[in-house]
Amino acid sequence: MSEKDASVRVLLNSLISTGCTVDITLYNIVIDGYAKSGYIEEALGLFRGVMESGVAPNVATFNSLIYGYCKTQNIAEARKVLDAIKSYGLVQNFINFFINH
């Protein structure tokens, strides 16, 4: 992981530890950055942290994970994430449609 990516995680952890409210938009920015950089394990770890914190993911969260899995050529896991969208009560969007077909 690059120094820049590690710094982002340190900043996010600092916000959380000081009691700042961190919403899904901020989490999505970091998850998306990890996914686009090819750090799918870090993206997935942060996603798990989001779930543990009680913050609800949205379609953008899943799109980033799908992208990350596709980038690392793990299509089977990308498809599992795609299938999980419905279990969270979310509706697939335009991006999901093209991944699915």
PDB file of C-alpha atoms in Angstrom:
ATOM      1  CA  MET A   1       0.000   0.000   0.000  1.00  0.00           C
ATOM      2  CA  SER A   2       1.291   3.444  -0.844  1.00  0.00           C
ATOM      3  CA  GLU A   3       2.113   6.033   1.784  1.00  0.00           C
ATOM      4  CA  LYS A   4      -0.762   8.167   0.502  1.00  0.00           C
ATOM      5  CA  ASP A   5      -3.257   5.308   0.908  1.00  0.00           C
ATOM      6  CA  ALA A   6      -1.982   4.582   4.410  1.00  0.00           C
ATOM      7  CA  SER A   7      -2.295   8.272   5.316  1.00  0.00           C
ATOM      8  CA  VAL A   8      -5.934   8.275   4.269  1.00  0.00           C
ATOM      9  CA  ARG A   9      -6.636   5.346   6.580  1.00  0.00           C
ATOM     10  CA  VAL A  10      -4.824   7.084   9.462  1.00  0.00           C
ATOM     11  CA  LEU A  11      -6.916  10.212   8.877  1.00  0.00           C
ATOM     12  CA  LEU A  12     -10.143   8.188   8.788  1.00  0.00           C
ATOM     13  CA  ASN A  13      -9.213   6.390  12.010  1.00  0.00           C
ATOM     14  CA  SER A  14      -8.382   9.739  13.641  1.00  0.00           C
ATOM     15  CA  LEU A  15     -11.789  11.127  12.714  1.00  0.00           C
ATOM     16  CA  ILE A  16     -13.503   8.079  14.169  1.00  0.00           C
ATOM     17  CA  SER A  17     -11.446   8.049  17.374  1.00  0.00           C
ATOM     18  CA  THR A  18     -12.132  11.737  18.063  1.00  0.00           C
ATOM     19  CA  GLY A  19     -15.865  11.141  17.865  1.00  0.00           C
ATOM     20  CA  CYS A  20     -16.519  12.724  14.484  1.00  0.00           C
ATOM     21  CA  THR A  21     -19.521  11.338  12.687  1.00  0.00           C
ATOM     22  CA  VAL A  22     -18.343   9.425   9.649  1.00  0.00           C
ATOM     23  CA  ASP A  23     -21.064   8.734   7.111  1.00  0.00           C
ATOM     24  CA  ILE A  24     -21.224   6.335   4.196  1.00  0.00           C
ATOM     25  CA  THR A  25     -20.084   9.023   1.756  1.00  0.00           C
ATOM     26  CA  LEU A  26     -16.703   9.340   3.447  1.00  0.00           C
ATOM     27  CA  TYR A  27     -16.355   5.583   3.810  1.00  0.00           C
ATOM     28  CA  ASN A  28     -17.226   5.188   0.119  1.00  0.00           C
ATOM     29  CA  ILE A  29     -14.486   7.614  -0.905  1.00  0.00           C
ATOM     30  CA  VAL A  30     -11.880   5.548   0.929  1.00  0.00           C
ATOM     31  CA  ILE A  31     -13.286   2.175  -0.184  1.00  0.00           C
ATOM     32  CA  ASP A  32     -13.374   3.395  -3.786  1.00  0.00           C
ATOM     33  CA  GLY A  33      -9.802   4.666  -3.569  1.00  0.00           C
ATOM     34  CA  TYR A  34      -8.584   1.320  -2.270  1.00  0.00           C
ATOM     35  CA  ALA A  35     -10.528  -0.578  -4.937  1.00  0.00           C
ATOM     36  CA  LYS A  36      -9.260   1.598  -7.783  1.00  0.00           C
ATOM     37  CA  SER A  37      -5.695   1.207  -6.510  1.00  0.00           C
ATOM     38  CA  GLY A  38      -6.077  -2.582  -6.537  1.00  0.00           C
ATOM     39  CA  TYR A  39      -6.187  -2.924  -2.742  1.00  0.00           C
ATOM     40  CA  ILE A  40      -9.357  -5.009  -2.639  1.00  0.00           C
ATOM     41  CA  GLU A  41      -8.488  -6.618   0.706  1.00  0.00           C
ATOM     42  CA  GLU A  42      -8.177  -3.178   2.317  1.00  0.00           C
ATOM     43  CA  ALA A  43     -11.443  -2.095   0.689  1.00  0.00           C
ATOM     44  CA  LEU A  44     -13.164  -5.225   1.954  1.00  0.00           C
ATOM     45  CA  GLY A  45     -11.701  -4.774   5.440  1.00  0.00           C
ATOM     46  CA  LEU A  46     -13.025  -1.229   5.582  1.00  0.00           C
ATOM     47  CA  PHE A  47     -16.404  -2.443   4.300  1.00  0.00           C
ATOM     48  CA  ARG A  48     -16.522  -4.924   7.181  1.00  0.00           C
ATOM     49  CA  GLY A  49     -15.685  -2.083   9.565  1.00  0.00           C
ATOM     50  CA  VAL A  50     -18.530  -0.046   8.108  1.00  0.00           C
ATOM     51  CA  MET A  51     -20.922  -2.916   8.736  1.00  0.00           C
ATOM     52  CA  GLU A  52     -19.674  -3.333  12.316  1.00  0.00           C
ATOM     53  CA  SER A  53     -20.102   0.391  12.979  1.00  0.00           C
ATOM     54  CA  GLY A  54     -23.763   0.250  11.996  1.00  0.00           C
ATOM     55  CA  VAL A  55     -23.419   2.570   9.003  1.00  0.00           C
ATOM     56  CA  ALA A  56     -25.583   1.310   6.143  1.00  0.00           C
ATOM     57  CA  PRO A  57     -23.827   0.708   2.823  1.00  0.00           C
ATOM     58  CA  ASN A  58     -25.349   2.010  -0.386  1.00  0.00           C
ATOM     59  CA  VAL A  59     -25.128   1.010  -4.030  1.00  0.00           C
ATOM     60  CA  ALA A  60     -21.962   3.091  -4.481  1.00  0.00           C
ATOM     61  CA  THR A  61     -20.290   1.031  -1.746  1.00  0.00           C
ATOM     62  CA  PHE A  62     -21.041  -2.182  -3.596  1.00  0.00           C
ATOM     63  CA  ASN A  63     -20.067  -0.720  -6.977  1.00  0.00           C
ATOM     64  CA  SER A  64     -16.615   0.075  -5.598  1.00  0.00           C
ATOM     65  CA  LEU A  65     -16.181  -3.463  -4.279  1.00  0.00           C
ATOM     66  CA  ILE A  66     -17.372  -4.924  -7.581  1.00  0.00           C
ATOM     67  CA  TYR A  67     -14.913  -2.715  -9.454  1.00  0.00           C
ATOM     68  CA  GLY A  68     -12.093  -3.781  -7.152  1.00  0.00           C
ATOM     69  CA  TYR A  69     -12.810  -7.457  -7.648  1.00  0.00           C
ATOM     70  CA  CYS A  70     -13.037  -7.004 -11.421  1.00  0.00           C
ATOM     71  CA  LYS A  71      -9.750  -5.069 -11.415  1.00  0.00           C
ATOM     72  CA  THR A  72      -8.070  -7.994  -9.665  1.00  0.00           C
ATOM     73  CA  GLN A  73      -9.794 -10.390 -12.097  1.00  0.00           C
ATOM     74  CA  ASN A  74     -11.825 -12.053  -9.360  1.00  0.00           C
ATOM     75  CA  ILE A  75     -15.114 -12.175 -11.234  1.00  0.00           C
ATOM     76  CA  ALA A  76     -16.628 -14.835  -8.963  1.00  0.00           C
ATOM     77  CA  GLU A  77     -16.320 -12.536  -5.932  1.00  0.00           C
ATOM     78  CA  ALA A  78     -17.579  -9.564  -7.956  1.00  0.00           C
ATOM     79  CA  ARG A  79     -20.686 -11.560  -8.773  1.00  0.00           C
ATOM     80  CA  LYS A  80     -21.207 -12.450  -5.095  1.00  0.00           C
ATOM     81  CA  VAL A  81     -21.098  -8.759  -4.199  1.00  0.00           C
ATOM     82  CA  LEU A  82     -23.542  -8.030  -7.009  1.00  0.00           C
ATOM     83  CA  ASP A  83     -25.914 -10.669  -5.651  1.00  0.00           C
ATOM     84  CA  ALA A  84     -25.562  -9.261  -2.108  1.00  0.00           C
ATOM     85  CA  ILE A  85     -26.962  -5.870  -3.132  1.00  0.00           C
ATOM     86  CA  LYS A  86     -30.540  -7.146  -2.969  1.00  0.00           C
ATOM     87  CA  SER A  87     -30.022  -8.691   0.480  1.00  0.00           C
ATOM     88  CA  TYR A  88     -29.308  -5.178   1.791  1.00  0.00           C
ATOM     89  CA  GLY A  89     -32.611  -3.915   0.407  1.00  0.00           C
ATOM     90  CA  LEU A  90     -30.908  -1.923  -2.329  1.00  0.00           C
ATOM     91  CA  VAL A  91     -31.828  -1.679  -5.983  1.00  0.00           C
ATOM     92  CA  GLN A  92     -29.234  -2.363  -8.638  1.00  0.00           C
ATOM     93  CA  ASN A  93     -28.359   0.628 -10.769  1.00  0.00           C
ATOM     94  CA  PHE A  94     -27.092   1.267 -14.274  1.00  0.00           C
ATOM     95  CA  ILE A  95     -23.534   0.258 -13.399  1.00  0.00           C
ATOM     96  CA  ASN A  96     -24.689  -3.004 -11.801  1.00  0.00           C
ATOM     97  CA  PHE A  97     -26.803  -3.786 -14.855  1.00  0.00           C
ATOM     98  CA  PHE A  98     -23.796  -3.711 -17.175  1.00  0.00           C
ATOM     99  CA  ILE A  99     -21.700  -5.774 -14.798  1.00  0.00           C
ATOM    100  CA  ASN A 100     -24.491  -8.338 -14.614  1.00  0.00           C
ATOM    101  CA  HIS A 101     -25.064  -8.672 -18.378  1.00  0.00           C
TER     102      HIS A 101
END
